[in-house]
mmCIF file of C-alpha atoms and ligand atoms in Angstrom:
data_model
loop_
_atom_site.group_PDB
_atom_site.id
_atom_site.type_symbol
_atom_site.label_atom_id
_atom_site.label_comp_id
_atom_site.label_asym_id
_atom_site.label_seq_id
_atom_site.Cartn_x
_atom_site.Cartn_y
_atom_site.Cartn_z
ATOM 1 C CA UNK R 1 54.362 -76.822 -2.604
ATOM 2 C CA UNK R 2 54.764 -73.715 -0.757
ATOM 3 C CA UNK R 3 51.586 -71.759 -0.914
ATOM 4 C CA UNK R 4 49.501 -72.621 2.135
ATOM 5 C CA UNK R 5 48.834 -69.673 4.329
ATOM 6 C CA UNK R 6 47.586 -71.430 7.712
ATOM 7 C CA UNK R 7 46.500 -69.527 10.642
ATOM 8 C CA UNK R 8 46.123 -71.656 13.894
ATOM 9 C CA UNK R 9 44.905 -69.559 16.538
ATOM 10 C CA UNK R 10 42.491 -70.109 19.932
ATOM 11 C CA UNK R 11 41.030 -73.744 20.456
ATOM 12 C CA UNK R 12 41.787 -75.860 17.520
ATOM 13 C CA UNK R 13 38.641 -77.290 15.684
ATOM 14 C CA UNK R 14 39.918 -79.873 13.298
ATOM 15 C CA UNK R 15 42.862 -81.486 12.334
ATOM 16 C CA UNK R 16 44.577 -81.448 8.898
ATOM 17 C CA UNK R 17 47.042 -83.810 7.863
ATOM 18 C CA UNK R 18 49.796 -82.445 5.864
ATOM 19 C CA UNK R 19 50.000 -84.248 2.357
ATOM 20 C CA UNK R 20 52.399 -81.527 0.195
ATOM 21 C CA UNK R 21 55.994 -82.042 0.666
ATOM 22 C CA UNK R 22 56.329 -78.390 2.377
ATOM 23 C CA UNK R 23 53.517 -76.542 3.938
ATOM 24 C CA UNK R 24 54.743 -72.884 5.418
ATOM 25 C CA UNK R 25 52.643 -71.060 8.169
ATOM 26 C CA UNK R 26 53.129 -67.307 7.147
ATOM 27 C CA UNK R 27 52.223 -64.381 9.227
ATOM 28 C CA UNK R 28 49.976 -63.496 6.409
ATOM 29 C CA UNK R 29 48.171 -64.502 3.127
ATOM 30 C CA UNK R 30 50.524 -64.533 0.655
ATOM 31 C CA UNK R 31 54.388 -65.904 0.127
ATOM 32 C CA UNK R 32 55.767 -62.252 0.785
ATOM 33 C CA UNK R 33 54.941 -62.641 4.488
ATOM 34 C CA UNK R 34 57.401 -64.160 6.862
ATOM 35 C CA UNK R 35 57.407 -68.063 7.600
ATOM 36 C CA UNK R 36 56.605 -68.838 11.038
ATOM 37 C CA UNK R 37 57.108 -72.577 10.875
ATOM 38 C CA UNK R 38 57.441 -75.111 8.217
ATOM 39 C CA UNK R 39 55.452 -78.349 8.064
ATOM 40 C CA UNK R 40 56.262 -81.606 6.360
ATOM 41 C CA UNK R 41 54.619 -84.236 4.643
ATOM 42 C CA UNK R 42 52.543 -86.543 7.328
ATOM 43 C CA UNK R 43 52.411 -83.924 10.166
ATOM 44 C CA UNK R 44 49.198 -83.321 11.629
ATOM 45 C CA UNK R 45 48.251 -79.858 12.222
ATOM 46 C CA UNK R 46 44.917 -78.323 13.711
ATOM 47 C CA UNK R 47 43.561 -75.236 11.892
ATOM 48 C CA UNK R 48 40.683 -73.350 13.826
ATOM 49 C CA UNK R 49 40.114 -70.954 10.733
ATOM 50 C CA UNK R 50 41.860 -69.462 7.555
ATOM 51 C CA UNK R 51 42.488 -66.066 6.980
ATOM 52 C CA UNK R 52 40.465 -64.424 4.141
ATOM 53 C CA UNK R 53 42.559 -64.684 0.990
ATOM 54 C CA UNK R 54 44.126 -67.926 1.825
ATOM 55 C CA UNK R 55 44.848 -70.066 -1.396
ATOM 56 C CA UNK R 56 42.424 -73.300 -0.556
ATOM 57 C CA UNK R 57 40.149 -73.885 2.210
ATOM 58 C CA UNK R 58 40.282 -76.865 4.526
ATOM 59 C CA UNK R 59 37.967 -75.094 7.234
ATOM 60 C CA UNK R 60 36.091 -71.902 7.641
ATOM 61 C CA UNK R 61 37.608 -68.350 7.033
ATOM 62 C CA UNK R 62 38.418 -66.336 10.261
ATOM 63 C CA UNK R 63 36.025 -63.865 11.162
ATOM 64 C CA UNK R 64 37.520 -60.476 10.572
ATOM 65 C CA UNK R 65 39.590 -58.842 13.601
ATOM 66 C CA UNK R 66 37.298 -55.441 13.885
ATOM 67 C CA UNK R 67 38.222 -52.805 16.038
ATOM 68 C CA UNK R 68 36.931 -53.142 19.591
ATOM 69 C CA UNK R 69 33.609 -51.921 20.494
ATOM 70 C CA UNK R 70 33.396 -48.990 22.901
ATOM 71 C CA UNK R 71 31.901 -49.715 26.497
ATOM 72 C CA UNK R 72 28.472 -48.057 27.895
ATOM 73 C CA UNK R 73 30.403 -45.433 29.596
ATOM 74 C CA UNK R 74 32.029 -44.183 26.353
ATOM 75 C CA UNK R 75 28.478 -44.072 24.497
ATOM 76 C CA UNK R 76 27.224 -42.195 27.340
ATOM 77 C CA UNK R 77 29.836 -39.613 27.654
ATOM 78 C CA UNK R 78 29.827 -38.888 24.055
ATOM 79 C CA UNK R 79 26.000 -38.602 23.986
ATOM 80 C CA UNK R 80 25.954 -36.109 26.952
ATOM 81 C CA UNK R 81 28.359 -33.841 25.215
ATOM 82 C CA UNK R 82 27.065 -34.058 21.689
ATOM 83 C CA UNK R 83 23.669 -33.823 23.186
ATOM 84 C CA UNK R 84 20.493 -34.790 21.300
ATOM 85 C CA UNK R 85 18.952 -32.635 18.624
ATOM 86 C CA UNK R 86 15.912 -34.358 16.664
ATOM 87 C CA UNK R 87 16.444 -32.036 13.771
ATOM 88 C CA UNK R 88 18.947 -30.752 11.383
ATOM 89 C CA UNK R 89 20.610 -27.780 12.778
ATOM 90 C CA UNK R 90 24.198 -26.022 12.091
ATOM 91 C CA UNK R 91 27.048 -26.484 14.459
ATOM 92 C CA UNK R 92 29.401 -23.369 15.886
ATOM 93 C CA UNK R 93 31.096 -23.487 12.690
ATOM 94 C CA UNK R 94 28.185 -23.776 10.434
ATOM 95 C CA UNK R 95 27.988 -27.389 9.211
ATOM 96 C CA UNK R 96 24.543 -29.300 9.136
ATOM 97 C CA UNK R 97 24.380 -31.660 12.136
ATOM 98 C CA UNK R 98 21.765 -33.919 13.563
ATOM 99 C CA UNK R 99 21.010 -36.468 16.501
ATOM 100 C CA UNK R 100 24.129 -37.039 18.833
ATOM 101 C CA UNK R 101 26.442 -34.510 16.895
ATOM 102 C CA UNK R 102 26.325 -36.330 13.485
ATOM 103 C CA UNK R 103 27.980 -34.487 10.974
ATOM 104 C CA UNK R 104 25.919 -34.478 7.651
ATOM 105 C CA UNK R 105 27.497 -34.884 4.133
ATOM 106 C CA UNK R 106 24.790 -32.284 2.822
ATOM 107 C CA UNK R 107 22.467 -29.624 3.971
ATOM 108 C CA UNK R 108 19.612 -31.895 3.925
ATOM 109 C CA UNK R 109 21.358 -34.832 5.925
ATOM 110 C CA UNK R 110 20.183 -36.978 2.986
ATOM 111 C CA UNK R 111 22.613 -39.955 3.949
ATOM 112 C CA UNK R 112 20.793 -39.901 7.537
ATOM 113 C CA UNK R 113 17.143 -39.719 6.065
ATOM 114 C CA UNK R 114 17.757 -42.427 3.724
ATOM 115 C CA UNK R 115 17.864 -44.707 6.798
ATOM 116 C CA UNK R 116 16.182 -42.941 9.433
ATOM 117 C CA UNK R 117 13.126 -40.539 9.267
ATOM 118 C CA UNK R 118 13.990 -36.868 10.596
ATOM 119 C CA UNK R 119 13.132 -35.445 13.105
ATOM 120 C CA UNK R 120 14.966 -38.378 14.391
ATOM 121 C CA UNK R 121 13.612 -40.410 17.422
ATOM 122 C CA UNK R 122 16.049 -40.789 20.052
ATOM 123 C CA UNK R 123 16.504 -44.529 19.762
ATOM 124 C CA UNK R 124 17.531 -43.894 15.636
ATOM 125 C CA UNK R 125 20.100 -41.193 16.982
ATOM 126 C CA UNK R 126 21.466 -43.526 19.158
ATOM 127 C CA UNK R 127 22.023 -45.955 16.544
ATOM 128 C CA UNK R 128 23.378 -43.422 14.306
ATOM 129 C CA UNK R 129 25.804 -42.585 17.226
ATOM 130 C CA UNK R 130 26.866 -46.220 17.795
ATOM 131 C CA UNK R 131 27.555 -46.392 13.657
ATOM 132 C CA UNK R 132 29.404 -43.266 13.824
ATOM 133 C CA UNK R 133 31.553 -44.227 16.910
ATOM 134 C CA UNK R 134 32.491 -47.128 15.045
ATOM 135 C CA UNK R 135 34.450 -45.077 12.468
ATOM 136 C CA UNK R 136 36.527 -43.702 15.417
ATOM 137 C CA UNK R 137 36.873 -47.074 17.105
ATOM 138 C CA UNK R 138 38.602 -47.976 13.628
ATOM 139 C CA UNK R 139 40.480 -44.941 13.882
ATOM 140 C CA UNK R 140 42.027 -45.314 17.281
ATOM 141 C CA UNK R 141 42.651 -48.971 16.581
ATOM 142 C CA UNK R 142 44.457 -48.103 13.149
ATOM 143 C CA UNK R 143 46.531 -45.333 14.585
ATOM 144 C CA UNK R 144 47.757 -47.554 17.760
ATOM 145 C CA UNK R 145 51.075 -49.348 16.655
ATOM 146 C CA UNK R 146 52.011 -52.422 17.913
ATOM 147 C CA UNK R 147 53.529 -50.773 21.130
ATOM 148 C CA UNK R 148 50.174 -49.242 22.431
ATOM 149 C CA UNK R 149 48.424 -50.909 25.432
ATOM 150 C CA UNK R 150 44.694 -49.383 26.262
ATOM 151 C CA UNK R 151 42.221 -50.599 28.230
ATOM 152 C CA UNK R 152 38.405 -50.224 27.659
ATOM 153 C CA UNK R 153 38.387 -46.809 29.344
ATOM 154 C CA UNK R 154 41.355 -45.255 28.116
ATOM 155 C CA UNK R 155 40.324 -46.602 24.721
ATOM 156 C CA UNK R 156 36.777 -44.933 25.236
ATOM 157 C CA UNK R 157 38.325 -41.777 26.251
ATOM 158 C CA UNK R 158 40.327 -41.742 22.753
ATOM 159 C CA UNK R 159 37.263 -42.647 20.823
ATOM 160 C CA UNK R 160 35.437 -39.761 22.602
ATOM 161 C CA UNK R 161 38.168 -37.313 21.503
ATOM 162 C CA UNK R 162 38.538 -38.514 18.087
ATOM 163 C CA UNK R 163 35.109 -38.392 17.594
ATOM 164 C CA UNK R 164 35.297 -34.799 18.513
ATOM 165 C CA UNK R 165 38.419 -33.818 16.854
ATOM 166 C CA UNK R 166 38.469 -36.141 13.713
ATOM 167 C CA UNK R 167 40.854 -38.781 12.568
ATOM 168 C CA UNK R 168 42.712 -36.848 10.166
ATOM 169 C CA UNK R 169 46.167 -35.205 10.255
ATOM 170 C CA UNK R 170 44.665 -32.217 11.933
ATOM 171 C CA UNK R 171 43.068 -34.657 14.663
ATOM 172 C CA UNK R 172 44.151 -37.964 15.848
ATOM 173 C CA UNK R 173 46.466 -39.173 12.970
ATOM 174 C CA UNK R 174 48.901 -36.075 13.280
ATOM 175 C CA UNK R 175 48.721 -35.867 17.152
ATOM 176 C CA UNK R 176 51.532 -35.701 19.653
ATOM 177 C CA UNK R 177 49.050 -37.843 21.787
ATOM 178 C CA UNK R 178 49.025 -40.995 19.426
ATOM 179 C CA UNK R 179 52.716 -40.795 18.518
ATOM 180 C CA UNK R 180 53.731 -40.583 22.270
ATOM 181 C CA UNK R 181 51.572 -43.678 22.711
ATOM 182 C CA UNK R 182 53.263 -45.328 19.576
ATOM 183 C CA UNK R 183 56.500 -44.896 21.303
ATOM 184 C CA UNK R 184 55.713 -46.861 24.155
ATOM 185 C CA UNK R 185 54.624 -44.006 26.675
ATOM 186 C CA UNK R 186 51.920 -45.174 28.920
ATOM 187 C CA UNK R 187 48.266 -44.158 28.529
ATOM 188 C CA UNK R 188 48.016 -43.289 32.059
ATOM 189 C CA UNK R 189 50.785 -40.672 31.599
ATOM 190 C CA UNK R 190 50.138 -39.459 28.077
ATOM 191 C CA UNK R 191 46.480 -38.851 28.211
ATOM 192 C CA UNK R 192 46.010 -36.667 31.187
ATOM 193 C CA UNK R 193 48.672 -34.672 29.385
ATOM 194 C CA UNK R 194 47.797 -34.519 26.290
ATOM 195 C CA UNK R 195 44.122 -34.570 26.193
ATOM 196 C CA UNK R 196 43.869 -30.997 27.856
ATOM 197 C CA UNK R 197 45.499 -29.352 24.829
ATOM 198 C CA UNK R 198 42.446 -30.031 22.764
ATOM 199 C CA UNK R 199 40.274 -27.032 24.176
ATOM 200 C CA UNK R 200 40.436 -24.721 21.239
ATOM 201 C CA UNK R 201 38.091 -23.936 18.601
ATOM 202 C CA UNK R 202 38.853 -21.158 16.320
ATOM 203 C CA UNK R 203 41.840 -19.986 18.600
ATOM 204 C CA UNK R 204 39.611 -19.632 21.424
ATOM 205 C CA UNK R 205 39.379 -21.969 24.704
ATOM 206 C CA UNK R 206 35.753 -23.586 24.810
ATOM 207 C CA UNK R 207 34.384 -24.320 28.156
ATOM 208 C CA UNK R 208 32.493 -26.901 26.715
ATOM 209 C CA UNK R 209 35.762 -28.501 25.339
ATOM 210 C CA UNK R 210 37.566 -28.209 28.585
ATOM 211 C CA UNK R 211 34.907 -29.923 30.685
ATOM 212 C CA UNK R 212 34.658 -32.938 27.868
ATOM 213 C CA UNK R 213 38.287 -33.388 28.210
ATOM 214 C CA UNK R 214 38.176 -33.579 31.885
ATOM 215 C CA UNK R 215 35.468 -36.185 31.478
ATOM 216 C CA UNK R 216 37.404 -38.224 29.223
ATOM 217 C CA UNK R 217 40.369 -37.962 31.464
ATOM 218 C CA UNK R 218 38.005 -39.217 34.108
ATOM 219 C CA UNK R 219 36.916 -42.196 31.935
ATOM 220 C CA UNK R 220 40.797 -42.960 31.288
ATOM 221 C CA UNK R 221 41.466 -42.962 35.076
ATOM 222 C CA UNK R 222 38.457 -45.459 35.926
ATOM 223 C CA UNK R 223 40.082 -48.656 36.706
ATOM 224 C CA UNK R 224 39.027 -51.580 34.741
ATOM 225 C CA UNK R 225 40.358 -54.970 33.804
ATOM 226 C CA UNK R 226 38.679 -54.843 30.356
ATOM 227 C CA UNK R 227 41.394 -54.776 27.707
ATOM 228 C CA UNK R 228 41.194 -53.159 24.191
ATOM 229 C CA UNK R 229 44.554 -52.822 22.463
ATOM 230 C CA UNK R 230 46.368 -54.810 21.632
ATOM 231 C CA UNK R 231 43.278 -56.942 20.089
ATOM 232 C CA UNK R 232 42.698 -60.230 21.528
ATOM 233 C CA UNK R 233 42.465 -61.359 17.658
HETATM 234 C C1 NAG D 1 17.584 -30.533 0.026
HETATM 235 O O1 NAG D 1 16.174 -30.483 -0.171
HETATM 236 C C2 NAG D 1 15.476 -29.623 -0.943
HETATM 237 C C3 NAG D 1 13.969 -29.883 -0.646
HETATM 238 O O2 NAG D 1 13.576 -31.172 -0.934
HETATM 239 C C4 NAG D 1 15.817 -29.745 -2.362
HETATM 240 O O3 NAG D 1 15.408 -28.703 -2.778
HETATM 241 C C5 NAG D 1 17.554 -29.626 -2.389
HETATM 242 O O4 NAG D 1 18.123 -29.568 -3.696
HETATM 243 C C6 NAG D 1 18.119 -30.553 -1.212
HETATM 244 N N1 NAG D 1 19.479 -30.299 -1.163
HETATM 245 C C7 NAG D 1 20.311 -31.121 -1.388
HETATM 246 C C8 NAG D 1 21.706 -30.542 -0.961
HETATM 247 O O5 NAG D 1 20.359 -32.088 -1.482
HETATM 248 C C1 NAG D 2 42.852 -47.985 8.695
HETATM 249 O O1 NAG D 2 44.023 -48.624 8.015
HETATM 250 C C2 NAG D 2 43.809 -49.411 6.898
HETATM 251 C C3 NAG D 2 44.953 -50.151 6.174
HETATM 252 O O2 NAG D 2 46.018 -48.947 6.614
HETATM 253 C C4 NAG D 2 43.383 -48.551 5.755
HETATM 254 O O3 NAG D 2 42.786 -48.841 4.550
HETATM 255 C C5 NAG D 2 41.974 -47.725 6.466
HETATM 256 O O4 NAG D 2 41.507 -46.797 5.806
HETATM 257 C C6 NAG D 2 41.979 -47.464 7.721
HETATM 258 N N1 NAG D 2 40.848 -46.928 8.180
HETATM 259 C C7 NAG D 2 40.904 -45.901 9.030
HETATM 260 C C8 NAG D 2 39.282 -45.659 9.742
HETATM 261 O O5 NAG D 2 41.656 -45.149 9.376
HETATM 262 C C1 NAG D 3 51.517 -45.670 15.114
HETATM 263 O O1 NAG D 3 51.872 -46.772 14.541
HETATM 264 C C2 NAG D 3 51.282 -47.247 13.537
HETATM 265 C C3 NAG D 3 51.681 -48.593 13.058
HETATM 266 O O2 NAG D 3 53.231 -48.538 13.084
HETATM 267 C C4 NAG D 3 50.735 -46.325 12.189
HETATM 268 O O3 NAG D 3 49.813 -47.102 11.306
HETATM 269 C C5 NAG D 3 50.557 -45.054 12.801
HETATM 270 O O4 NAG D 3 50.148 -44.175 11.808
HETATM 271 C C6 NAG D 3 51.054 -44.671 13.907
HETATM 272 N N1 NAG D 3 50.655 -43.534 14.523
HETATM 273 C C7 NAG D 3 51.065 -42.121 14.743
HETATM 274 C C8 NAG D 3 50.183 -40.914 15.307
HETATM 275 O O5 NAG D 3 52.549 -41.813 14.509
#
């Protein structure tokens, strides 16, 4: 038998006796993943949880390792620069927007009004902001290769930046900033050099963008022991 994908992490929860002749611990759920260790019959292993897609469960499925949540300083920074507008308005490039800079998918913001009444209350506006930020938390987490290290304030600065410039090839994904981080340059060096470049809208320097980038750099420079990337799970 060479099928089991066993992932043993953190504190062991239950002991499991190997009954097959060979059980492989692999780096992922499937035989195409590398073998980390091979167990033989009679060995006792402890399994905390099993990855989704495991072939046969002996214990609980592991919770998915989601993108780190931004800290309050990051939420406050984005809320301050987006500003709160309870009714639908057109942003500087004519796109329908509501709340804390939520870009709507149609002119009535129907995806918002299906959930929260418009005009938005400030409390619902903040819920919407948190939901929107989750997309950019995922974006930054996704674009960070294995060599990237970010504390929670540096991560928050990048979440604010990608919330503003987008995650596409024109934004975070295609950026020199993310590729320098991927190439092992430190966030402390890269962020103050690269963030200020993102100050244009339609070829013109916008003072609001200059100030936002300065606030993001200030956040990134604020010392913290809270880690974000790499994730702890
Ligand atoms: C927006 O709402 C108006 C009034 O209810 C409706 O006539 C229009 O078709 C809606 N537009 C979109 C894009 O859903
Ligand atoms: C993150 O990466 C996964 C796998 O490559 C992809 O399916 C997903 O769409 C990405 N998400 C974002 C927000 O970029
Ligand atoms: C950084 O590396 C990750 C993982 O290899 C990759 O998914 C991502 O696209 C890279 N990002 C950039 C901007 O090069």
